[in-house]
Short mmCIF file of C-alpha atoms in Angstrom, two decimals:
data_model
loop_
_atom_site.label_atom_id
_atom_site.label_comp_id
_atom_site.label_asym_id
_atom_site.label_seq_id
_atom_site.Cartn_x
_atom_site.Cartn_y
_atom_site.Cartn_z
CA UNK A 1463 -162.95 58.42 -14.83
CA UNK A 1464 -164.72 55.52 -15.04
CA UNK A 1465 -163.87 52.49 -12.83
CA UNK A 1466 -164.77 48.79 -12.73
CA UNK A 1467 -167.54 47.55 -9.85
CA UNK A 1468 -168.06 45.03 -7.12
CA UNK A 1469 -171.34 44.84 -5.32
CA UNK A 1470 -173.30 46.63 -7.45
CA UNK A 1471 -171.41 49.19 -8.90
CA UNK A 1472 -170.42 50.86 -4.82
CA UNK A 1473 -166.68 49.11 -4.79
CA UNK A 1474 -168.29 46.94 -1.62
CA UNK A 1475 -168.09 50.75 0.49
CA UNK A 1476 -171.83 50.75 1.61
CA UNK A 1477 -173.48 48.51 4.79
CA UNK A 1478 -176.89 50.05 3.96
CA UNK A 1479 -178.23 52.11 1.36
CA UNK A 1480 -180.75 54.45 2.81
CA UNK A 1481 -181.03 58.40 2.44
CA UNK A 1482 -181.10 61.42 5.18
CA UNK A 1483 -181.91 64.71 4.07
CA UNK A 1484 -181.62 68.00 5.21
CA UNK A 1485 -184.16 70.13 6.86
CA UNK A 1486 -186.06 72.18 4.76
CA UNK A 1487 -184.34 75.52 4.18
CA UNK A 1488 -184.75 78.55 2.13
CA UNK A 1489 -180.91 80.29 2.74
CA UNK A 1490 -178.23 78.46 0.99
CA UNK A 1491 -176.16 76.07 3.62
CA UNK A 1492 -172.61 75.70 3.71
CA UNK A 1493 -172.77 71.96 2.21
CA UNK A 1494 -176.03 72.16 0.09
CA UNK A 1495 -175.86 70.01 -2.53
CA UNK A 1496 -173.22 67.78 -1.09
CA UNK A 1497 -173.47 63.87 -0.30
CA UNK A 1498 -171.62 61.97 2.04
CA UNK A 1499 -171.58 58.73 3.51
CA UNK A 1500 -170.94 57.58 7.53
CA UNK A 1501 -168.74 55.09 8.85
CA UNK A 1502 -171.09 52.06 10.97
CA UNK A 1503 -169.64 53.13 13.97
CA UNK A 1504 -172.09 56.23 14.61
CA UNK A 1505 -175.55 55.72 15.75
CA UNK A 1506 -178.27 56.61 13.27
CA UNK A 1507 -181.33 57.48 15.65
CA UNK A 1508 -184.03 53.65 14.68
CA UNK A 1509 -181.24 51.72 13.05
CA UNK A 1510 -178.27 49.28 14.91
CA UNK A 1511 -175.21 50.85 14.32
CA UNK A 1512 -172.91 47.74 13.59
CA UNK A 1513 -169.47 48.08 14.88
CA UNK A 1514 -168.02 46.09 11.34
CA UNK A 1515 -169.34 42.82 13.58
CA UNK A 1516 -172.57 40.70 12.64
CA UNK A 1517 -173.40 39.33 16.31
CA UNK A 1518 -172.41 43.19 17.56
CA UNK A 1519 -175.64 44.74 15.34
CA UNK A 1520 -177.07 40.94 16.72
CA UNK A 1521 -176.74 41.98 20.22
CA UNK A 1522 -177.65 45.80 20.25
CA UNK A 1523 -180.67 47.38 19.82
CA UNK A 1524 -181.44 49.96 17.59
CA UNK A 1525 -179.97 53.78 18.54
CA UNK A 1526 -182.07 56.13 20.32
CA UNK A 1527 -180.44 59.23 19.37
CA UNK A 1528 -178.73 60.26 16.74
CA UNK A 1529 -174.80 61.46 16.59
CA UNK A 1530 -174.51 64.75 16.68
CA UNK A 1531 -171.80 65.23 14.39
CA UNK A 1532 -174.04 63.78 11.64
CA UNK A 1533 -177.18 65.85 12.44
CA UNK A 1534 -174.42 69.12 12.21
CA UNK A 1535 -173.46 68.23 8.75
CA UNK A 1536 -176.88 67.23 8.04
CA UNK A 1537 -178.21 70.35 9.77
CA UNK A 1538 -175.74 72.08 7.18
CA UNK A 1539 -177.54 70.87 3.99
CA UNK A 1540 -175.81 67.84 2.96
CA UNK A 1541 -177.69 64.66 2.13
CA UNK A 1542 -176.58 61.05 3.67
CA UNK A 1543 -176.56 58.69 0.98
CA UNK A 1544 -175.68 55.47 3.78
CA UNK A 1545 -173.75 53.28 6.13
CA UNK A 1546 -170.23 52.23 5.26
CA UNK A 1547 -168.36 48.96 6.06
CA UNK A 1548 -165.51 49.01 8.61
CA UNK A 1549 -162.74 47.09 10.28
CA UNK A 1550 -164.62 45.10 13.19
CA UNK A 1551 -164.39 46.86 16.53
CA UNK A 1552 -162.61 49.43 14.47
CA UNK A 1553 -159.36 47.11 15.57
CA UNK A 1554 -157.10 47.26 12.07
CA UNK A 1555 -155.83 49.71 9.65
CA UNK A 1556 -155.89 47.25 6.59
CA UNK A 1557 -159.93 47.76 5.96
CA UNK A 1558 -160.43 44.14 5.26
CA UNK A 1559 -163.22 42.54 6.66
CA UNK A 1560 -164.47 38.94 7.26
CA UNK A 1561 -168.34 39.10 7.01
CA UNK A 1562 -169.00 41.94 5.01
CA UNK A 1563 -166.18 41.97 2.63
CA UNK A 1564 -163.28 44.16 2.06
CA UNK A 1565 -164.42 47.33 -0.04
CA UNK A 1566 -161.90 47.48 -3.17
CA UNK A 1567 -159.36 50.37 -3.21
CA UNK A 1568 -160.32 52.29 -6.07
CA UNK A 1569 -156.80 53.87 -6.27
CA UNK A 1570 -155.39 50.46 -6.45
CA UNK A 1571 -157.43 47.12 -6.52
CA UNK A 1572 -154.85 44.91 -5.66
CA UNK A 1573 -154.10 46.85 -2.41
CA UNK A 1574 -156.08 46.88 0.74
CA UNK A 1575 -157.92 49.86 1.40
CA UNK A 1576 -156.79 50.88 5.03
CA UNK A 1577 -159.22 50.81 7.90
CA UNK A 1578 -160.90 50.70 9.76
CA UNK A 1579 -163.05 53.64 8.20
CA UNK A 1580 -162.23 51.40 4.92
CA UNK A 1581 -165.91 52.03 3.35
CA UNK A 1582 -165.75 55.50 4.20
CA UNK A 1583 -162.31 56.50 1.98
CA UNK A 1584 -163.35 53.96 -0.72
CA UNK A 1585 -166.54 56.23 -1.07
CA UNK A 1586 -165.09 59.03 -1.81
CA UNK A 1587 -162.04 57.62 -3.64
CA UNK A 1588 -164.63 56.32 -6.08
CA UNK A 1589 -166.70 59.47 -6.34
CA UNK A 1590 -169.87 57.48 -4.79
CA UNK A 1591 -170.04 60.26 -2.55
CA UNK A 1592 -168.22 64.05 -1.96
CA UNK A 1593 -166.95 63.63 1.71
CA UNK A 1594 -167.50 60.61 4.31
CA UNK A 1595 -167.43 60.85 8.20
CA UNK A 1596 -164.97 58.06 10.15
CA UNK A 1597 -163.20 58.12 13.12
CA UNK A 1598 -159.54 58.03 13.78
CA UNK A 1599 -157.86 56.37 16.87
CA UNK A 1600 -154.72 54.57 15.72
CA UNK A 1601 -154.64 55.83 12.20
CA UNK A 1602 -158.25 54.66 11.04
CA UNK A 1603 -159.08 57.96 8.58
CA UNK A 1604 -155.43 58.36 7.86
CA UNK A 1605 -154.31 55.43 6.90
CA UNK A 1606 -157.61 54.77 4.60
CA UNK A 1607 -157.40 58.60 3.12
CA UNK A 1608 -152.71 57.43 2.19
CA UNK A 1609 -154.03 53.93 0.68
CA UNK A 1610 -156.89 55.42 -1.47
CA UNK A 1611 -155.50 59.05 -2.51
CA UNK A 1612 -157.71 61.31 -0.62
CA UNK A 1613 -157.49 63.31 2.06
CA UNK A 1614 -158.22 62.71 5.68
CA UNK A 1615 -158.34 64.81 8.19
CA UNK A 1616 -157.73 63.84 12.07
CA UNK A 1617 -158.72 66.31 13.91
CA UNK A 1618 -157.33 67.80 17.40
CA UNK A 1619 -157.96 65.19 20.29
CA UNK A 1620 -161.40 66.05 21.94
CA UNK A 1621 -162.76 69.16 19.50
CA UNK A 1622 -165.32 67.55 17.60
CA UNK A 1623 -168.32 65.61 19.39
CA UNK A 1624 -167.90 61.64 19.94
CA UNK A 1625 -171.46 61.44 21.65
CA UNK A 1626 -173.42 58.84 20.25
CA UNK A 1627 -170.52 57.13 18.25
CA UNK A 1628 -169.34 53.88 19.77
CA UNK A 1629 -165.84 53.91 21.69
CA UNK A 1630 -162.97 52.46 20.75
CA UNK A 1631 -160.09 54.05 23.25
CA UNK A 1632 -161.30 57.46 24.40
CA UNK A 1633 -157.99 59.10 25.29
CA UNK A 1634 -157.30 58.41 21.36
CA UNK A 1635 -160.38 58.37 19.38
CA UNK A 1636 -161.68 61.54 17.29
CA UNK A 1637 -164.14 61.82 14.60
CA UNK A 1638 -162.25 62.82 11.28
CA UNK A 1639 -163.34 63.44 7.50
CA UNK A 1640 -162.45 62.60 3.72
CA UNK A 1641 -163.08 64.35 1.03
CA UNK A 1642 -161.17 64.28 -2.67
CA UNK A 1643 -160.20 67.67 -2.62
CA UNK A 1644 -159.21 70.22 -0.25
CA UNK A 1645 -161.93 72.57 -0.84
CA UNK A 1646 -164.67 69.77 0.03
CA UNK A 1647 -162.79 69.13 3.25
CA UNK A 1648 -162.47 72.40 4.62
CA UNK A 1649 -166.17 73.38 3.69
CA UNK A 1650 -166.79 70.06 6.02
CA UNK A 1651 -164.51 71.41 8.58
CA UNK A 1652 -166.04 75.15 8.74
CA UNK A 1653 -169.03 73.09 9.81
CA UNK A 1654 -167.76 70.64 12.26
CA UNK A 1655 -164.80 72.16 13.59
CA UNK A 1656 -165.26 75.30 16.33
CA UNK A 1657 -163.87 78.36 14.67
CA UNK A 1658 -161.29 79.93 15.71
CA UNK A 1659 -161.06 83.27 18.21
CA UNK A 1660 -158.70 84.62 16.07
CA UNK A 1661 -159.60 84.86 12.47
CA UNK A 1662 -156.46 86.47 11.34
CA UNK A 1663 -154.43 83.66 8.82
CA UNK A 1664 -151.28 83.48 10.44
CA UNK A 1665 -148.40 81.91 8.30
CA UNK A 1666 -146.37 79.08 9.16
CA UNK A 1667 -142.84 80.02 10.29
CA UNK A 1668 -141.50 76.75 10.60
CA UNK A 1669 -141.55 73.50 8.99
CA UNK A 1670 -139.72 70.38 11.03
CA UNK A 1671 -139.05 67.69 8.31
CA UNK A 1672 -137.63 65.17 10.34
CA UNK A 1673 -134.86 62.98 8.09
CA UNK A 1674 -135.13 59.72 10.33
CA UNK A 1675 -139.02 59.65 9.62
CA UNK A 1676 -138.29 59.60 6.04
CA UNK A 1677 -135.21 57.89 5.51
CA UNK A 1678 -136.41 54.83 8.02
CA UNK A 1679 -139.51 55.08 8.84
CA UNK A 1680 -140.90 56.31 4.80
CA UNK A 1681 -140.06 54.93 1.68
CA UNK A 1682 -137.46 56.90 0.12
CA UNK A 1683 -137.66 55.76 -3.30
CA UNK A 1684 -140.91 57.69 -3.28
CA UNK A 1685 -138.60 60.69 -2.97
CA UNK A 1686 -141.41 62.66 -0.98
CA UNK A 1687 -138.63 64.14 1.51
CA UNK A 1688 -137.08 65.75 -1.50
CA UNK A 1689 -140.62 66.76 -2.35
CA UNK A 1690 -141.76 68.65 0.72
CA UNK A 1691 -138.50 70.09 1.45
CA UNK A 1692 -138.10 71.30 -2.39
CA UNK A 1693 -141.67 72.65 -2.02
CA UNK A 1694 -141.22 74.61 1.84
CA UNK A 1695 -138.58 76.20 0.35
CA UNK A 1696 -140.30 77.61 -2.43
CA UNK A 1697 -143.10 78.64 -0.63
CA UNK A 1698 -141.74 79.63 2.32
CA UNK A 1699 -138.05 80.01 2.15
CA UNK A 1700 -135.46 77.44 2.69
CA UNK A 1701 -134.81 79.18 6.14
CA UNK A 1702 -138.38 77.86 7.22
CA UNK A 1703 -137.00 74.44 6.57
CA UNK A 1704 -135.60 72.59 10.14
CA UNK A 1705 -134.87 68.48 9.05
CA UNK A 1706 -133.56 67.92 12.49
CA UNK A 1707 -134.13 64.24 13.39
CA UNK A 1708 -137.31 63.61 15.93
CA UNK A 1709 -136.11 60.58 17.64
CA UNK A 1710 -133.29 62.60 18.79
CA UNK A 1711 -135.91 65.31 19.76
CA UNK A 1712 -137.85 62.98 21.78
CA UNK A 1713 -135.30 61.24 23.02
CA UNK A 1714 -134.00 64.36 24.33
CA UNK A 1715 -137.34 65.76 25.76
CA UNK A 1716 -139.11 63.07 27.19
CA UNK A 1717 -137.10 61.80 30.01
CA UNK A 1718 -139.73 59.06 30.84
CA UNK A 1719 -139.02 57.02 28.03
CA UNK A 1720 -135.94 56.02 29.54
CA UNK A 1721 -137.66 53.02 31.26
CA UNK A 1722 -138.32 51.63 27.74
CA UNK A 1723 -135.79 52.79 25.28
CA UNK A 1724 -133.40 49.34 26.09
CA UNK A 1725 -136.12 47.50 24.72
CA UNK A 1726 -136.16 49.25 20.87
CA UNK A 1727 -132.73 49.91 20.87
CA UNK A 1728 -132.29 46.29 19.57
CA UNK A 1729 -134.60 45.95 17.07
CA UNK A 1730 -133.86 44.20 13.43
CA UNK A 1731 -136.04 45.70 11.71
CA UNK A 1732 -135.49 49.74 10.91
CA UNK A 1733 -136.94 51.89 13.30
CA UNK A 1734 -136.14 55.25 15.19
CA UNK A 1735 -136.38 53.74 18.90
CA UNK A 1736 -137.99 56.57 20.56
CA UNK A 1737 -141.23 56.66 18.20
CA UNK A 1738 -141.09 52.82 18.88
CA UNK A 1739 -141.48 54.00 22.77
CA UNK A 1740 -144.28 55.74 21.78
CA UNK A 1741 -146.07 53.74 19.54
CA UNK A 1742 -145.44 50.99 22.15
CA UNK A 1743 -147.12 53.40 24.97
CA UNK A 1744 -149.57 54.38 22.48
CA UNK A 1745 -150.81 50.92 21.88
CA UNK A 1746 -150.62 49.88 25.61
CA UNK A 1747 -153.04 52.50 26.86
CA UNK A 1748 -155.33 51.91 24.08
CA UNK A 1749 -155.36 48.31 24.67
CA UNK A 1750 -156.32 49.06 28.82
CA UNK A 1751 -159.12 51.60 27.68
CA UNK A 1752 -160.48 49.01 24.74
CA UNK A 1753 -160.61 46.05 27.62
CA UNK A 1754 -162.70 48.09 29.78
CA UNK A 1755 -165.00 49.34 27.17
CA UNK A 1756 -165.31 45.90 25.35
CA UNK A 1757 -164.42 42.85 27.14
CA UNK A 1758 -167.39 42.15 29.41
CA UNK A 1759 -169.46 42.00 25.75
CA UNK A 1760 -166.58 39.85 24.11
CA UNK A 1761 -166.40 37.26 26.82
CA UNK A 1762 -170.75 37.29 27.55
CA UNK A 1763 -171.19 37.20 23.53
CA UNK A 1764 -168.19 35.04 21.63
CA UNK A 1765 -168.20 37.18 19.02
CA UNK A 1766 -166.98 35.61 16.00
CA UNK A 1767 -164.08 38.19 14.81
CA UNK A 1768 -162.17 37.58 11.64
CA UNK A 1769 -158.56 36.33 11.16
CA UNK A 1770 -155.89 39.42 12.42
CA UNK A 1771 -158.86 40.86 14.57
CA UNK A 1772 -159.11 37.45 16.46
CA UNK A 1773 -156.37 37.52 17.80
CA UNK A 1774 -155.33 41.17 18.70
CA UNK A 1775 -158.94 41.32 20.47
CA UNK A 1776 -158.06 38.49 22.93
CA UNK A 1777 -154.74 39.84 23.84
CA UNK A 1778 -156.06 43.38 24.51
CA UNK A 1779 -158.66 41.31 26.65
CA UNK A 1780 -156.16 39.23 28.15
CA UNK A 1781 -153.52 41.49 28.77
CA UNK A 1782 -152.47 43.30 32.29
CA UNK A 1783 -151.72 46.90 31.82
CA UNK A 1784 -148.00 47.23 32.48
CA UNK A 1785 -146.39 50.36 34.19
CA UNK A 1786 -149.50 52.46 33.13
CA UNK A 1787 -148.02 55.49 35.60
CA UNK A 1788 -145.31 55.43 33.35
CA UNK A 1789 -147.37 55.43 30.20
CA UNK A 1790 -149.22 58.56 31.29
CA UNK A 1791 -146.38 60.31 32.20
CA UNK A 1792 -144.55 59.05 28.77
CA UNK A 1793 -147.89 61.04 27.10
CA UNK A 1794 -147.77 64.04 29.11
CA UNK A 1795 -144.11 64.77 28.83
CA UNK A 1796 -144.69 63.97 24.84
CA UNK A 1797 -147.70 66.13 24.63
CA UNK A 1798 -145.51 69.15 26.07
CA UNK A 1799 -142.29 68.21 23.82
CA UNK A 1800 -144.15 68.21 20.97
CA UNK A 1801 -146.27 71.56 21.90
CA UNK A 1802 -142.61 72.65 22.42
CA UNK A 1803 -141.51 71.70 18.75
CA UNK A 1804 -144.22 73.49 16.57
CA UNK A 1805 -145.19 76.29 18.40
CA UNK A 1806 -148.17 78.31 17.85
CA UNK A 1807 -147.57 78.17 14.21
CA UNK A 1808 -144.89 75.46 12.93
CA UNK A 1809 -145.85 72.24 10.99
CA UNK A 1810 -144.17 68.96 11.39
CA UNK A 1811 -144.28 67.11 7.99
CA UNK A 1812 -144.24 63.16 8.05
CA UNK A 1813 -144.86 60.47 6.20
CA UNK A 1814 -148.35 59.50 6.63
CA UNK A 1815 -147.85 55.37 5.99
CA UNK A 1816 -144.55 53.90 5.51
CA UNK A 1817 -145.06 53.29 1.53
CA UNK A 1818 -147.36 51.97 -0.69
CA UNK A 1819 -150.24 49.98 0.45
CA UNK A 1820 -149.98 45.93 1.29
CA UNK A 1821 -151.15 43.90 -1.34
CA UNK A 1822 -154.64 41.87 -0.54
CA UNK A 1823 -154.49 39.03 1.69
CA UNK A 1824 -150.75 39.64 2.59
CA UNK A 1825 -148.52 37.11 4.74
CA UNK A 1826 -148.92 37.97 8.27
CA UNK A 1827 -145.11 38.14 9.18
CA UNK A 1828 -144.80 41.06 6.08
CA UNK A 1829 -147.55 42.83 7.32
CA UNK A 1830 -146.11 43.33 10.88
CA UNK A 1831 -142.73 45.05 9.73
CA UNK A 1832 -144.98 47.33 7.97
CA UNK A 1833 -147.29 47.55 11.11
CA UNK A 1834 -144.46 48.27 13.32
CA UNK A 1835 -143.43 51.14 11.05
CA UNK A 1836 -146.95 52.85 10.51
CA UNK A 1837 -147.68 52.66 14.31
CA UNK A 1838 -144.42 54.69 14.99
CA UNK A 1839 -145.50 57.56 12.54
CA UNK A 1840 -149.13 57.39 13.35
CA UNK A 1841 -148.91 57.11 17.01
CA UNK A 1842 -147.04 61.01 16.99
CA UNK A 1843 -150.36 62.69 16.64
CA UNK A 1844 -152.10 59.75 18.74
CA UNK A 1845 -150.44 59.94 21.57
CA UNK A 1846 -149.94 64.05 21.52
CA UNK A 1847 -153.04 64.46 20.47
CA UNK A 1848 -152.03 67.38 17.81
CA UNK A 1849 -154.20 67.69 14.35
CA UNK A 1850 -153.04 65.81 10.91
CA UNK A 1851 -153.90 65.84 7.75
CA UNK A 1852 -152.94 63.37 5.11
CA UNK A 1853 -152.30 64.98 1.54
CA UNK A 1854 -152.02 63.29 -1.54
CA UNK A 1855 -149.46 63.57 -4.09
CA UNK A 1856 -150.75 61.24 -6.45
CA UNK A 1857 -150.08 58.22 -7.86
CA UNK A 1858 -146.83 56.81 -8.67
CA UNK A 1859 -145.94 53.29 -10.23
CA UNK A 1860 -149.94 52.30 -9.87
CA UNK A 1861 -149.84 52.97 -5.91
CA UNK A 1862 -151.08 56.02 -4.23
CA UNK A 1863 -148.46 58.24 -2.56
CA UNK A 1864 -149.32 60.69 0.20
CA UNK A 1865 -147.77 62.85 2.50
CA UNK A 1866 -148.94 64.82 6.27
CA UNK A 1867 -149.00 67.64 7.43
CA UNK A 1868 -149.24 68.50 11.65
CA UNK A 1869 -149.94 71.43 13.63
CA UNK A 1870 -150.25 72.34 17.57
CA UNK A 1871 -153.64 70.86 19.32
CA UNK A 1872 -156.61 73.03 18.26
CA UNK A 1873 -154.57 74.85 15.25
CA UNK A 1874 -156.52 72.83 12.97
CA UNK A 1875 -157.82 75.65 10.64
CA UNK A 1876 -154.32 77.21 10.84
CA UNK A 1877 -152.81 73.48 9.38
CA UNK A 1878 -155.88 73.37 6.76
CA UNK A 1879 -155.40 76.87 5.73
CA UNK A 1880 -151.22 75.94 5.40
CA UNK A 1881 -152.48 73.04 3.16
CA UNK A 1882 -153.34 75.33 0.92
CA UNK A 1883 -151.11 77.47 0.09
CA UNK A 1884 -148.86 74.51 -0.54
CA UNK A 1885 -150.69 71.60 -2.16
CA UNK A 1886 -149.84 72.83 -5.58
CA UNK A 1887 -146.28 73.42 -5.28
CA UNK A 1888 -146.52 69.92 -3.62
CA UNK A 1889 -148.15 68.45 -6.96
CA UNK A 1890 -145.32 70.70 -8.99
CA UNK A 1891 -142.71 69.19 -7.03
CA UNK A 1892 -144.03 65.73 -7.35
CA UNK A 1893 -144.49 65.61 -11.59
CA UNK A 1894 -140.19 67.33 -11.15
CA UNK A 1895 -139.19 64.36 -9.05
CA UNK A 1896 -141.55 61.90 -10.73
CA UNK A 1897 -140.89 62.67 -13.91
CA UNK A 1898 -143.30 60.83 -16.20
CA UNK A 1899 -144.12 57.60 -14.45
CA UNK A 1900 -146.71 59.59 -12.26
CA UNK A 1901 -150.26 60.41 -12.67
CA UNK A 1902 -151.73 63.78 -10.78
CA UNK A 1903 -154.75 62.61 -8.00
#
């Protein structure tokens, strides 16, 4: 379909233009003929890699090396058509950004278009490009792949190289892909991901739908509880279904967040406490590892940081880092609950975002009930480090409408493979409950 243009006809995605081809090669490779487009947080061996921050590329020289995540998928025949624009210091998962511009959402040009791999998702949203590398610590190819209606893979903590791409928070970050359709991302995958020992395709025998995640933490009117549940049963048999809450199940399993529950128990706004204990831990520990990765440069340089990024910056920079015994042991004991809850091959379903994207520019008080919200659902595979991907269901009242799927740490084939066999009894299930105010992605 044809879509209306900013900056040249590229939506405002691209940094830099430039092209990197594939080695010569006889043999057909697994992504021949494929183009994709890298987030300007990876070094690209002669060229600054830019961090979404002018007086970052400014203050850095060009890389030496290049990452070797791109040279794999490079290596595998696919051609880099360029850089693409990103939340600075990869610190936001709205995708707009000061000094370079916020790439429009082709999905929905109104909306923001979720960072901080923004450029990347709007890439492939907008057919510039077949699949586009990011990275993911908070949410950052999740949150971009629910706003644009794509999906976005994050894969298992610590599988896929982060040499040569610039650090946000270690213990978190991972390098993560988008692609428009599930057979693009899984060719991607093959290549990136290591395979499995086990070949056999094992099917799922359990699929946790948690209520609480929808019901408070989603947007019901968007019905896509109804949806997955509707479609697990189909597919799988309504026995597979389990829509036990998962604050309970946390609650109940991780006796360390005790200390902190008090605290979230008296919130206003909606929330399941105990994924507001994690969230909270979540963002505490990735504040500590961003300070001692960052702050020397921010206080020597000055940077000049956009409105939103300002200020979260300084606090990581000027903040102490609380109880952090108790925040490892909060992530160890949620790691093992969680390990506990899917097994070797169950899938915990969840809303990816907590409804449709923020509108451009929003007030900053809106934005942080929303915030609050996303940060509980997107800091479950954070802070366990397990595998997600976000599917979408298409689009629904003019806004994009997705849904994810988890699996244990390192079952990411397994949770691709699950994908599926169910993303078109997901669609089905979607035009039922939609009825005729939908449009498939």
């Amino acid at each position: 379909m044809e879509m209306g243009s900013k900056g040249g006809g590229d939506y405002g995605a691209f940094m830099e233009k430039f092209e990197l081809v594939p080695p010569q090669s006889q043999e057909q490779l697994p992504l021949s003929g494929l183009t994709f487009a890298v987030k300007d947080i990876f070094d690209i061996s002669g060229r600054v890699t830019g961090f979404g921050n002018p007086d970052w590329a400014r203050t850095h020289a060009p890389a030496a090396a290049t990452s070797p995540v791109v040279l794999a998928t490079l290596a595998a025949g696919a051609t880099s058509i360029g850089t693409t624009v990103m939340d600075e210091m990869a610190y936001s998962i709205n995708g707009e950004n000061a000094h370079y511009g916020t790439p429009t959402n082709p999905c929905a040009p109104d909306r923001v278009p979720g960072g901080s791999s923004s450029g990347s998702a709007v890439a492939v949203a907008a057919n510039l490009v077949d699949f586009a590398l990011g990275t993911d610590t908070g949410g950052s190819v999740r949150v971009p792949a629910a706003y644009c209606g794509i999906f976005g893979l994050r894969p298992s903590h610590g599988l896929v190289s982060k040499e040569n791409v610039i650090p946000m928070a270690q213990m978190f970050d991972t390098v993560g892909w988008l692609a428009r359709d599930l057979s693009t991302l899984s060719r991607v995958s093959n290549v990136l991901l290591p395979l499995p020992a086990d070949n056999t395709i094992k099917q799922p025998t359990q699929f946790t739908v948690p209520t609480d995640c929808f019901q408070i933490l989603g947007s019901p009117n968007d019905q896509t509880y109804e949806i997955l549940n509707a479609s697990i049963a189909k597919k799988f048999g309504s026995h597979a279904v389990d829509n036990r809450n998962l604050g309970d199940f946390i609650s109940n399993n991780v006796p360390t967040i005790g200390k902190f529950i008090g605290d979230f128990s008296k919130s206003e706004a909606p929330s399941v406490p105990a994924l507001s204990v994690i969230s909270y831990v979540m963002r505490c520990l990735q504040r500590s590892e961003f300070k001692a990765n960052h702050a020397e440069w921010v206080n020597t340089v000055k940077p000049n940081l956009g409105p939103g990024i300002r200020e979260r910056v300084h606090e990581a920079i000027a903040s102490g880092d609380g109880p952090i015994g108790d925040f490892h042991a909060v992530r160890t004991e949620f790691k093992s609950a969680l390990a506990a809850l899917v097994k070797d091959d169950g899938i915990l379903a969840i809303p990816t975002v907590p409804g449709s994207p923020p509108k451009l520019h929003m007030e900053a008080a809106a934005l942080e009930n929303f915030r609050a919200r996303a940060f509980s659902l997107l800091s479950i595979a954070g802070l366990s480090g397990v595998c997600q991907l976000s599917i979408p269901l298409g689009v629904r009242d003019g806004v994009p409408v997705s849904v994810s799927l988890m699996a244990r740490h390192g079952a990411d084939h397994f949770l691709l493979n699950v994908a599926h066999e169910l993303y078109e009894t997901l669609k089905e299930e979607a035009k039922k409950a939609w009825g005729s105010s939908d449009s498939s992605p």
